[in-house]
């Protein structure tokens, strides 16, 4: 990427080239590599991700997941009937972006995905259906449409379908990051979920889901949110109120016609997990967002409504359930044809904790 | 308080005493004071507060407040028809403890307490009645039984009674601390409240009272909680669930039969205001707490039910509305005759932020 | 302090006055006090400290300390031959300001001040002399001219004079604050210092006084600085370099001709102790500072040189060793006649931790 | 890695296999990948780094660097005559570990490496020689044996050799991490260093290298250390004192015979840069360390002395200048034949900020 004359890689005469070839062979023999031949790739002027923007269609995902349900039993060893988004730029690995994993998980009627735990942080987001309970450290958490559900690092968890009907949802994790930085631990647990009850709300919610109220029995900050479920009725109400306040003339939205909430850890006010940020966005019909470059990558899923996204230079139409990824520094903008509800998760906490976050919104002439 | 021979204040012969008298006169003339004559008072072995434990009866307070309502108009200059608890140990100042102010405030039908702001942190807690709106920076906040309402430092606020009936509640502030450390600023605002609407919930709640959800438009930590009202239905539900979880065999309560919540700042998970902590406690009928010494002082109000409190060596019966104060390091314990609901506020954040907090629960032979 | 008509304290007719008298008598009988009669005193428009600006002369202090040395033996019970600055506004208590204690301490040849510990934070600053070792948790710390020495909360400490000559220095503590908020604990220790060695530097310095380097054996943040002594040669060098950098055209000083350093906790970068800030200032001959209002109080001592201080409306000349106090919000400014070196300590961490800090520097027409 | 029967990847009949093949082809066509075939690789039971332990010999590195000095001019485009350690497990990329870059940089007599800046954090460590100045934001910083020198993110920096003799040192950066997470920005600066002076200490040190003292002109916490150079005489003294204190019977060392310091940011007490930790270790002759597993990787260089390192199952001898890398979770231990001084840097801040750090020291029977 560096422009201008490159003194260090300049053409040389044949004798020098011979010497250079021997030098470079020496580097290779000794497990060394010169910076001057690799600088442009290693240290680009702005982030140059291998991952590319891409859209996956919910219908396609769901069909393949359903066929997997017919063909692949779920159980110990494979652990989850989860099918990961494999970014076309990343050579076939099941990485949505360089740091983020996103999969559709499918559980047939009365099936169980066995319990395990891992140091990777995980969540579920439900776009349709119900009937599955995620059991987190023995606490059964109902999964329903619009819910955002946590299984943060090193908590045992399994899933079981309490009904005769299949259910699918998306999983988000920091698997690629953990794999790359070599931080992952994994442990098997029970083959059945350890509590097969099917309460409508979890014990975690009964303890933690009261606005601004903390149990005195847990006074300290927790690394990850102790609240296992963020229910759709709360998310929907929060977004609705922001737009209503905007209509009444009060500051509440992120930008005109653009409401948004961040899912947060009630013991810190910060992100739900140390590596992952999760948000929900609602655009009014007709609203658009400004093109924005951000350090770090994200995955979006349309929850309801339709519109378009511009990713770099390409515009794509989006319908309910469609997923897309935004690699680092690729400018993105949204346009809503109808009221447009979108779930998003990203590696923003990683960037912020390392002070690597930057945002750039080009001035637009309107 | 120091025991043993005091070499420095020991008896001396007459000639030396004359010299000493001249020395001490010299100290006084030069605005000096020796440590060795004052050490025991200045630096006791354990905190030796001037404030004493004391109980105020709600009925008495309410009657005097009502009579004030008949005799004293509310308005600019005096600002509030508030009658402060004056700790018997503190010489008549309206200080509940050395750091805490607590008053009953009374507003007659259709009266208004004018707007002002101050660097002191303030809250309201409502034990009965309704019909008054606290207007915080132009946002009308309904006051109803069981609600905990914030007007943190330097926010303009006034109160107006939208009904024909009087209403009374308690105010809590850090006035004594601010007065002592000379940190207080005060500014008058509008003589009328700046928004006379009477919505059932405030704009602050519409933006902030969704469990675990933060508006994307306010991403940073706030010094004080942006949530202006913590409603009784949430507090009650949180306490009820803790006791239910205890019944089901799960950890949730502070101690057997003792549920409790802390009111918190959703942007930090910490206390609602930098100087004041607020909590709500519920004891099952028959439950007791262990005697506990704590650095820092607190004010309690019985919200519902009856029981007893032991403060130092003295036991007192408590009924709905009664208030009591616990000075620093005075051991306290509660016993519930019925289900016993109590509101508490304290200067715990002051002690914790200065690393002065300590707790001591003597071992009890049972 | 509130101006304008005071509706609530307005003149009334005789019958109403009789009722009011009965009401106020009722308040008093029930340990209550109305806000509306006290508001102006309790909640002034800006801080209105009882403490006043004042200057104490080193020569006067030293003479009285020396006479105390002749008349008052040092020992267990009185603990320290320390003579505190008693602010003329604070009724004779040995309080320099409402939160700060400052005393001259005097130890005759071969005397020992016995060991004790307390939850109050303490330091020493040495303006002249040497020969005393402060022993902090068994670590002997030499005291020499210009040194700033810590004995933070709950560390045992005593002092012993290893020479035949007396020595005097100043002590700074947060005694008034601790006394007021009832946070103080005290415990006697050994009557002799527990290590009578007289090394030129302490073990604490050997472990911690290496710029930017921390021992791997103590990886965590410490509540108070683990460095027991900040030596004059380092302070002097830091100030000298700031002025030299200013001469060379680089940013380094606080204002033209005004160098300054803060003594800091190497494990946090923050203040040396949770309640006290300590600084050293150097003004070039001829330099002045702008009048400045600050929330919180401070004590200054001239270390070397001469000049003047304006405190509110009053200007006073200052010579080596003179001490002065600045109560909260009283504007202060300094003018240097010679190079002017001053030590300062304050309660700034208290104000900052409670988010009560404010500064105001009026625009000056020059 | 998961053991036991793998239900999801179990053998199937031919018809099913045909269906499965079509399913997997569908995954590939749609840019999807199933978790159940990849779980063991993606989520191992403990970290399973691709990077391997490896030792590079200083003599080999230096010889190749010198030959590069003869053959490759330094200048704009290639920017630095730096030759990176290429971990044999990482396929030829110039990555010492998955997150860390380490290179030998070589500058001939009177050569200049041009100025640039980047969001990657960088430092230099000098094992021999002198005569080069690193110019950081216009501040010339002398490089001498044993010095640790910072050029943290987004500060312009270049190097120039003020002498006729070549000099070599090592560079450490977070290039692989930044490359992987796509966070890097780069900008060219001046082709010459912007200040060609050759002072013995930098302006940064004159402002910041005074133990426990901070300039009042920079009161806030800084993301990276403002101290550009940590000089050998301070590091050596700190280590020497730790061992002397141990000899005297006081706690000071990390373990018997094992002294160590962390280079720290004086404005926070934390690591020098958000992504990199740097330490210096000294073992007495004959001392050993316990085998230790740590999440995260590190690079070590022997500064002085000789001994051995055990990396996993392999023991290697080490001499002055030798470099070795420890990938995540590979157990390492050191044994000193002589007094053994080693510099180390690691990605520990990354792991700690994401709460992914773990350490395991197996119990050893001695």
Tab-separated table of N, CA, C and O in Angstrom, chain D residues 100-194:
chain	number	residue	atom	x	y	z
D	100	UNK	N	2.581	-11.583	18.181
D	100	UNK	CA	3.774	-10.755	18.410
D	100	UNK	C	4.737	-10.775	17.219
D	100	UNK	O	4.970	-11.816	16.617
D	101	UNK	N	5.298	-9.642	16.948
D	101	UNK	CA	6.355	-9.459	15.963
D	101	UNK	C	7.639	-9.176	16.722
D	101	UNK	O	7.628	-8.440	17.716
D	102	UNK	N	8.727	-9.740	16.256
D	102	UNK	CA	10.023	-9.399	16.834
D	102	UNK	C	11.048	-9.453	15.723
D	102	UNK	O	11.096	-10.421	14.952
D	103	UNK	N	11.858	-8.421	15.608
D	103	UNK	CA	12.831	-8.342	14.519
D	103	UNK	C	14.140	-7.799	15.031
D	103	UNK	O	14.179	-7.088	16.046
D	104	UNK	N	15.192	-8.132	14.328
D	104	UNK	CA	16.444	-7.425	14.532
D	104	UNK	C	16.467	-6.291	13.519
D	104	UNK	O	16.139	-6.473	12.350
D	105	UNK	N	16.783	-5.098	14.000
D	105	UNK	CA	16.889	-3.960	13.088
D	105	UNK	C	18.352	-3.524	13.058
D	105	UNK	O	19.039	-3.517	14.082
D	106	UNK	N	18.821	-3.135	11.875
D	106	UNK	CA	20.242	-2.834	11.673
D	106	UNK	C	20.361	-1.499	10.949
D	106	UNK	O	19.700	-1.275	9.934
D	107	UNK	N	21.210	-0.624	11.485
D	107	UNK	CA	21.410	0.684	10.854
D	107	UNK	C	22.902	0.935	10.747
D	107	UNK	O	23.624	0.916	11.758
D	108	UNK	N	23.347	1.115	9.500
D	108	UNK	CA	24.769	1.363	9.286
D	108	UNK	C	25.165	2.762	9.731
D	108	UNK	O	24.326	3.604	10.054
D	109	UNK	N	26.461	3.008	9.734
D	109	UNK	CA	26.994	4.314	10.129
D	109	UNK	C	26.315	5.437	9.345
D	109	UNK	O	26.186	5.346	8.124
D	110	UNK	N	25.813	6.453	10.051
D	110	UNK	CA	25.214	7.649	9.452
D	110	UNK	C	23.956	7.388	8.623
D	110	UNK	O	23.513	8.258	7.882
D	111	UNK	N	23.417	6.194	8.724
D	111	UNK	CA	22.148	5.927	8.017
D	111	UNK	C	20.952	6.478	8.803
D	111	UNK	O	21.019	6.671	10.029
D	112	UNK	N	19.847	6.666	8.079
D	112	UNK	CA	18.593	7.112	8.698
D	112	UNK	C	17.451	6.211	8.246
D	112	UNK	O	17.324	5.911	7.059
D	113	UNK	N	16.640	5.789	9.198
D	113	UNK	CA	15.382	5.108	8.857
D	113	UNK	C	14.300	6.188	8.941
D	113	UNK	O	14.165	6.852	9.975
D	114	UNK	N	13.553	6.391	7.859
D	114	UNK	CA	12.694	7.583	7.777
D	114	UNK	C	11.551	7.549	8.785
D	114	UNK	O	11.186	6.509	9.315
D	115	UNK	N	10.959	8.712	9.013
D	115	UNK	CA	9.869	8.798	9.988
D	115	UNK	C	8.552	8.295	9.407
D	115	UNK	O	8.258	8.472	8.234
D	116	UNK	N	7.777	7.632	10.275
D	116	UNK	CA	6.404	7.240	9.947
D	116	UNK	C	5.664	7.039	11.267
D	116	UNK	O	6.244	7.132	12.337
D	117	UNK	N	4.385	6.785	11.146
D	117	UNK	CA	3.644	6.408	12.361
D	117	UNK	C	2.607	5.368	11.993
D	117	UNK	O	2.215	5.249	10.834
D	118	UNK	N	2.188	4.594	12.999
D	118	UNK	CA	1.218	3.528	12.760
D	118	UNK	C	0.480	3.251	14.057
D	118	UNK	O	0.934	3.612	15.147
D	119	UNK	N	-0.665	2.619	13.909
D	119	UNK	CA	-1.474	2.329	15.095
D	119	UNK	C	-0.947	1.117	15.851
D	119	UNK	O	-1.397	0.852	16.968
D	120	UNK	N	-0.014	0.401	15.258
D	120	UNK	CA	0.641	-0.685	15.982
D	120	UNK	C	1.566	-0.099	17.054
D	120	UNK	O	2.234	0.903	16.815
D	121	UNK	N	1.606	-0.738	18.200
D	121	UNK	CA	2.505	-0.342	19.272
D	121	UNK	C	3.878	-0.962	19.045
D	121	UNK	O	3.972	-2.119	18.614
D	122	UNK	N	4.910	-0.206	19.365
D	122	UNK	CA	6.271	-0.671	19.096
D	122	UNK	C	7.212	-0.303	20.235
D	122	UNK	O	6.983	0.663	20.961
D	123	UNK	N	8.265	-1.102	20.372
D	123	UNK	CA	9.358	-0.736	21.277
D	123	UNK	C	10.668	-1.237	20.686
D	123	UNK	O	10.676	-2.017	19.722
D	124	UNK	N	11.760	-0.789	21.281
D	124	UNK	CA	13.108	-1.277	20.942
D	124	UNK	C	13.731	-1.789	22.239
D	124	UNK	O	13.489	-1.212	23.305
D	125	UNK	N	14.558	-2.802	22.118
D	125	UNK	CA	15.377	-3.219	23.245
D	125	UNK	C	16.793	-3.416	22.715
D	125	UNK	O	16.983	-4.036	21.671
D	126	UNK	N	17.769	-2.897	23.454
D	126	UNK	CA	19.144	-2.827	22.961
D	126	UNK	C	20.017	-3.825	23.708
D	126	UNK	O	20.153	-3.740	24.930
D	127	UNK	N	20.605	-4.724	22.955
D	127	UNK	CA	21.438	-5.735	23.593
D	127	UNK	C	22.916	-5.407	23.501
D	127	UNK	O	23.712	-5.844	24.325
D	128	UNK	N	23.258	-4.567	22.541
D	128	UNK	CA	24.664	-4.167	22.439
D	128	UNK	C	24.759	-2.916	21.585
D	128	UNK	O	23.847	-2.617	20.808
D	129	UNK	N	25.830	-2.179	21.755
D	129	UNK	CA	26.099	-1.040	20.900
D	129	UNK	C	25.415	0.226	21.358
D	129	UNK	O	24.683	0.247	22.348
D	130	UNK	N	25.684	1.305	20.598
D	130	UNK	CA	25.055	2.592	20.847
D	130	UNK	C	25.346	3.496	19.675
D	130	UNK	O	26.019	3.089	18.733
D	131	UNK	N	24.784	4.684	19.691
D	131	UNK	CA	25.077	5.630	18.629
D	131	UNK	C	23.867	5.987	17.782
D	131	UNK	O	23.920	6.898	16.965
D	132	UNK	N	22.748	5.254	17.986
D	132	UNK	CA	21.533	5.592	17.246
D	132	UNK	C	20.583	6.370	18.160
D	132	UNK	O	20.515	6.104	19.360
D	133	UNK	N	19.914	7.330	17.584
D	133	UNK	CA	18.838	8.047	18.275
D	133	UNK	C	17.487	7.724	17.602
D	133	UNK	O	17.371	7.837	16.377
D	134	UNK	N	16.545	7.288	18.397
D	134	UNK	CA	15.167	7.160	17.915
D	134	UNK	C	14.496	8.499	18.180
D	134	UNK	O	14.550	8.997	19.302
D	135	UNK	N	13.881	9.052	17.165
D	135	UNK	CA	13.264	10.370	17.332
D	135	UNK	C	11.749	10.166	17.361
D	135	UNK	O	11.148	9.736	16.382
D	136	UNK	N	11.145	10.419	18.517
D	136	UNK	CA	9.719	10.149	18.715
D	136	UNK	C	8.981	11.480	18.829
D	136	UNK	O	9.198	12.233	19.782
D	137	UNK	N	8.148	11.742	17.831
D	137	UNK	CA	7.472	13.042	17.791
D	137	UNK	C	8.442	14.191	18.000
D	137	UNK	O	8.180	15.137	18.745
D	138	UNK	N	9.584	14.064	17.359
D	138	UNK	CA	10.559	15.150	17.401
D	138	UNK	C	11.479	15.151	18.598
D	138	UNK	O	12.297	16.060	18.749
D	139	UNK	N	11.375	14.138	19.450
D	139	UNK	CA	12.203	14.075	20.659
D	139	UNK	C	13.282	13.004	20.470
D	139	UNK	O	12.967	11.816	20.404
D	140	UNK	N	14.565	13.389	20.350
D	140	UNK	CA	15.615	12.386	20.106
D	140	UNK	C	15.911	11.575	21.376
D	140	UNK	O	16.173	12.150	22.430
D	141	UNK	N	15.851	10.258	21.232
D	141	UNK	CA	16.036	9.355	22.366
D	141	UNK	C	17.253	8.480	22.108
D	141	UNK	O	17.245	7.636	21.218
D	142	UNK	N	18.297	8.687	22.876
D	142	UNK	CA	19.525	7.888	22.715
D	142	UNK	C	19.232	6.423	23.014
D	142	UNK	O	18.434	6.105	23.895
D	143	UNK	N	19.891	5.531	22.246
D	143	UNK	CA	19.740	4.090	22.440
D	143	UNK	C	21.063	3.527	22.924
D	143	UNK	O	22.071	3.645	22.235
D	144	UNK	N	21.026	2.894	24.090
D	144	UNK	CA	22.249	2.313	24.640
D	144	UNK	C	21.957	0.928	25.178
D	144	UNK	O	20.804	0.572	25.435
D	145	UNK	N	22.982	0.191	25.407
D	145	UNK	CA	22.876	-1.192	25.876
D	145	UNK	C	21.964	-1.313	27.108
D	145	UNK	O	22.132	-0.614	28.088
D	146	UNK	N	21.005	-2.204	27.023
D	146	UNK	CA	20.105	-2.463	28.158
D	146	UNK	C	18.890	-1.578	28.200
D	146	UNK	O	17.991	-1.809	29.008
D	147	UNK	N	18.824	-0.606	27.331
D	147	UNK	CA	17.682	0.325	27.371
D	147	UNK	C	16.451	-0.285	26.704
D	147	UNK	O	16.556	-1.036	25.732
D	148	UNK	N	15.295	0.108	27.231
D	148	UNK	CA	13.994	-0.284	26.679
D	148	UNK	C	13.317	1.014	26.261
D	148	UNK	O	13.162	1.925	27.067
D	149	UNK	N	12.941	1.098	24.970
D	149	UNK	CA	12.546	2.376	24.376
D	149	UNK	C	11.188	2.244	23.717
D	149	UNK	O	10.957	1.311	22.950
D	150	UNK	N	10.304	3.186	23.971
D	150	UNK	CA	8.930	3.085	23.477
D	150	UNK	C	8.659	3.967	22.279
D	150	UNK	O	9.070	5.123	22.243
D	151	UNK	N	7.919	3.405	21.316
D	151	UNK	CA	7.269	4.252	20.312
D	151	UNK	C	5.847	3.726	20.187
D	151	UNK	O	5.530	2.899	19.346
D	152	UNK	N	5.013	4.216	21.072
D	152	UNK	CA	3.656	3.690	21.160
D	152	UNK	C	2.805	4.192	19.988
D	152	UNK	O	3.233	5.048	19.212
D	153	UNK	N	1.615	3.641	19.877
D	153	UNK	CA	0.753	3.824	18.710
D	153	UNK	C	0.598	5.288	18.289
D	153	UNK	O	0.353	6.163	19.113
D	154	UNK	N	0.744	5.465	16.968
D	154	UNK	CA	0.415	6.723	16.301
D	154	UNK	C	1.326	7.897	16.656
D	154	UNK	O	0.975	9.055	16.483
D	155	UNK	N	2.532	7.604	17.143
D	155	UNK	CA	3.560	8.635	17.310
D	155	UNK	C	4.555	8.509	16.159
D	155	UNK	O	5.085	7.435	15.901
D	156	UNK	N	4.844	9.626	15.511
D	156	UNK	CA	5.854	9.608	14.456
D	156	UNK	C	7.203	9.233	15.049
D	156	UNK	O	7.545	9.649	16.161
D	157	UNK	N	7.948	8.414	14.287
D	157	UNK	CA	9.272	8.044	14.771
D	157	UNK	C	10.163	7.636	13.609
D	157	UNK	O	9.705	7.075	12.614
D	158	UNK	N	11.429	7.961	13.749
D	158	UNK	CA	12.475	7.523	12.825
D	158	UNK	C	13.719	7.247	13.646
D	158	UNK	O	13.748	7.504	14.852
D	159	UNK	N	14.727	6.690	12.969
D	159	UNK	CA	15.969	6.388	13.680
D	159	UNK	C	17.115	6.958	12.863
D	159	UNK	O	17.098	6.886	11.641
D	160	UNK	N	18.106	7.501	13.545
D	160	UNK	CA	19.290	7.875	12.763
D	160	UNK	C	20.546	7.548	13.560
D	160	UNK	O	20.599	7.669	14.778
D	161	UNK	N	21.534	7.115	12.784
D	161	UNK	CA	22.805	6.708	13.371
D	161	UNK	C	23.735	7.907	13.303
D	161	UNK	O	24.093	8.370	12.223
D	162	UNK	N	24.138	8.370	14.468
D	162	UNK	CA	24.953	9.583	14.558
D	162	UNK	C	26.441	9.269	14.486
D	162	UNK	O	27.266	10.168	14.592
D	163	UNK	N	26.771	7.992	14.297
D	163	UNK	CA	28.187	7.593	14.312
D	163	UNK	C	28.558	6.917	12.999
D	163	UNK	O	27.702	6.686	12.144
D	164	UNK	N	29.823	6.537	12.901
D	164	UNK	CA	30.305	5.834	11.706
D	164	UNK	C	30.131	4.323	11.831
D	164	UNK	O	30.333	3.593	10.860
D	165	UNK	N	29.710	3.857	13.018
D	165	UNK	CA	29.607	2.414	13.245
D	165	UNK	C	28.167	1.933	13.139
D	165	UNK	O	27.253	2.650	13.525
D	166	UNK	N	27.974	0.718	12.670
D	166	UNK	CA	26.612	0.179	12.611
D	166	UNK	C	26.099	-0.124	14.021
D	166	UNK	O	26.882	-0.248	14.964
D	167	UNK	N	24.793	-0.262	14.128
D	167	UNK	CA	24.188	-0.665	15.399
D	167	UNK	C	22.975	-1.541	15.081
D	167	UNK	O	22.282	-1.309	14.092
D	168	UNK	N	22.745	-2.529	15.939
D	168	UNK	CA	21.583	-3.413	15.768
D	168	UNK	C	20.868	-3.547	17.103
D	168	UNK	O	21.495	-3.439	18.167
D	169	UNK	N	19.583	-3.763	17.041
D	169	UNK	CA	18.793	-3.925	18.270
D	169	UNK	C	17.554	-4.728	17.909
D	169	UNK	O	17.378	-5.094	16.739
D	170	UNK	N	16.707	-5.031	18.858
D	170	UNK	CA	15.464	-5.709	18.486
D	170	UNK	C	14.275	-4.758	18.599
D	170	UNK	O	14.229	-3.861	19.437
D	171	UNK	N	13.343	-4.988	17.680
D	171	UNK	CA	12.061	-4.288	17.668
D	171	UNK	C	10.977	-5.269	18.107
D	171	UNK	O	10.980	-6.432	17.691
D	172	UNK	N	10.050	-4.823	18.924
D	172	UNK	CA	8.888	-5.641	19.262
D	172	UNK	C	7.624	-4.878	18.917
D	172	UNK	O	7.525	-3.675	19.206
D	173	UNK	N	6.660	-5.540	18.284
D	173	UNK	CA	5.398	-4.885	17.915
D	173	UNK	C	4.264	-5.890	18.013
D	173	UNK	O	4.482	-7.099	18.139
D	174	UNK	N	3.068	-5.356	17.893
D	174	UNK	CA	1.855	-6.175	17.872
D	174	UNK	C	1.329	-6.325	16.449
D	174	UNK	O	0.117	-6.447	16.238
D	175	UNK	N	2.224	-6.341	15.480
D	175	UNK	CA	1.822	-6.387	14.066
D	175	UNK	C	0.912	-7.576	13.749
D	175	UNK	O	-0.134	-7.395	13.106
D	176	UNK	N	1.241	-8.810	14.176
D	176	UNK	CA	0.368	-9.936	13.795
D	176	UNK	C	-1.062	-9.769	14.335
D	176	UNK	O	-2.035	-10.045	13.624
D	177	UNK	N	-1.189	-9.324	15.566
D	177	UNK	CA	-2.526	-9.092	16.115
D	177	UNK	C	-3.272	-8.042	15.305
D	177	UNK	O	-4.417	-8.255	14.893
D	178	UNK	N	-2.623	-6.913	15.076
D	178	UNK	CA	-3.272	-5.824	14.334
D	178	UNK	C	-3.660	-6.274	12.930
D	178	UNK	O	-4.722	-5.900	12.411
D	179	UNK	N	-2.785	-7.095	12.329
D	179	UNK	CA	-3.059	-7.590	10.987
D	179	UNK	C	-4.268	-8.519	11.019
D	179	UNK	O	-5.155	-8.439	10.169
D	180	UNK	N	-4.307	-9.361	12.022
D	180	UNK	CA	-5.395	-10.332	12.094
D	180	UNK	C	-6.734	-9.667	12.399
D	180	UNK	O	-7.765	-9.985	11.788
D	181	UNK	N	-6.746	-8.750	13.365
D	181	UNK	CA	-8.026	-8.125	13.739
D	181	UNK	C	-8.329	-6.895	12.887
D	181	UNK	O	-9.346	-6.230	13.096
D	182	UNK	N	-7.449	-6.585	11.927
D	182	UNK	CA	-7.714	-5.515	10.961
D	182	UNK	C	-7.888	-4.154	11.643
D	182	UNK	O	-8.868	-3.443	11.434
D	183	UNK	N	-6.900	-3.818	12.449
D	183	UNK	CA	-6.978	-2.546	13.168
D	183	UNK	C	-5.907	-1.544	12.757
D	183	UNK	O	-5.821	-0.466	13.330
D	184	UNK	N	-5.081	-1.886	11.748
D	184	UNK	CA	-3.883	-1.087	11.517
D	184	UNK	C	-4.042	0.110	10.593
D	184	UNK	O	-4.641	0.003	9.524
D	185	UNK	N	-3.448	1.222	11.002
D	185	UNK	CA	-3.331	2.433	10.179
D	185	UNK	C	-1.853	2.799	10.098
D	185	UNK	O	-1.096	2.563	11.040
D	186	UNK	N	-1.484	3.388	8.971
D	186	UNK	CA	-0.077	3.713	8.731
D	186	UNK	C	0.004	5.044	8.006
D	186	UNK	O	-0.824	5.340	7.145
D	187	UNK	N	1.014	5.822	8.332
D	187	UNK	CA	1.190	7.123	7.682
D	187	UNK	C	2.677	7.435	7.573
D	187	UNK	O	3.421	7.275	8.534
D	188	UNK	N	3.100	7.869	6.381
D	188	UNK	CA	4.494	8.267	6.209
D	188	UNK	C	4.738	9.638	6.797
D	188	UNK	O	3.849	10.498	6.802
D	189	UNK	N	5.966	9.862	7.273
D	189	UNK	CA	6.356	11.187	7.768
D	189	UNK	C	7.584	11.668	7.004
D	189	UNK	O	7.789	11.313	5.845
D	190	UNK	N	8.401	12.416	7.686
D	190	UNK	CA	9.598	13.014	7.093
D	190	UNK	C	10.612	11.937	6.692
D	190	UNK	O	10.763	10.932	7.376
D	191	UNK	N	11.346	12.181	5.598
D	191	UNK	CA	12.376	11.207	5.205
D	191	UNK	C	13.617	11.305	6.093
D	191	UNK	O	14.371	10.346	6.206
D	192	UNK	N	13.834	12.455	6.663
D	192	UNK	CA	14.907	12.626	7.649
D	192	UNK	C	14.258	12.685	9.029
D	192	UNK	O	13.090	13.002	9.140
D	193	UNK	N	14.999	12.381	10.058
D	193	UNK	CA	14.430	12.589	11.383
D	193	UNK	C	14.283	14.087	11.616
D	193	UNK	O	15.077	14.888	11.108
D	194	UNK	N	13.252	14.454	12.347
D	194	UNK	CA	12.908	15.882	12.461
D	194	UNK	C	13.747	16.619	13.491
D	194	UNK	O	13.637	17.834	13.610
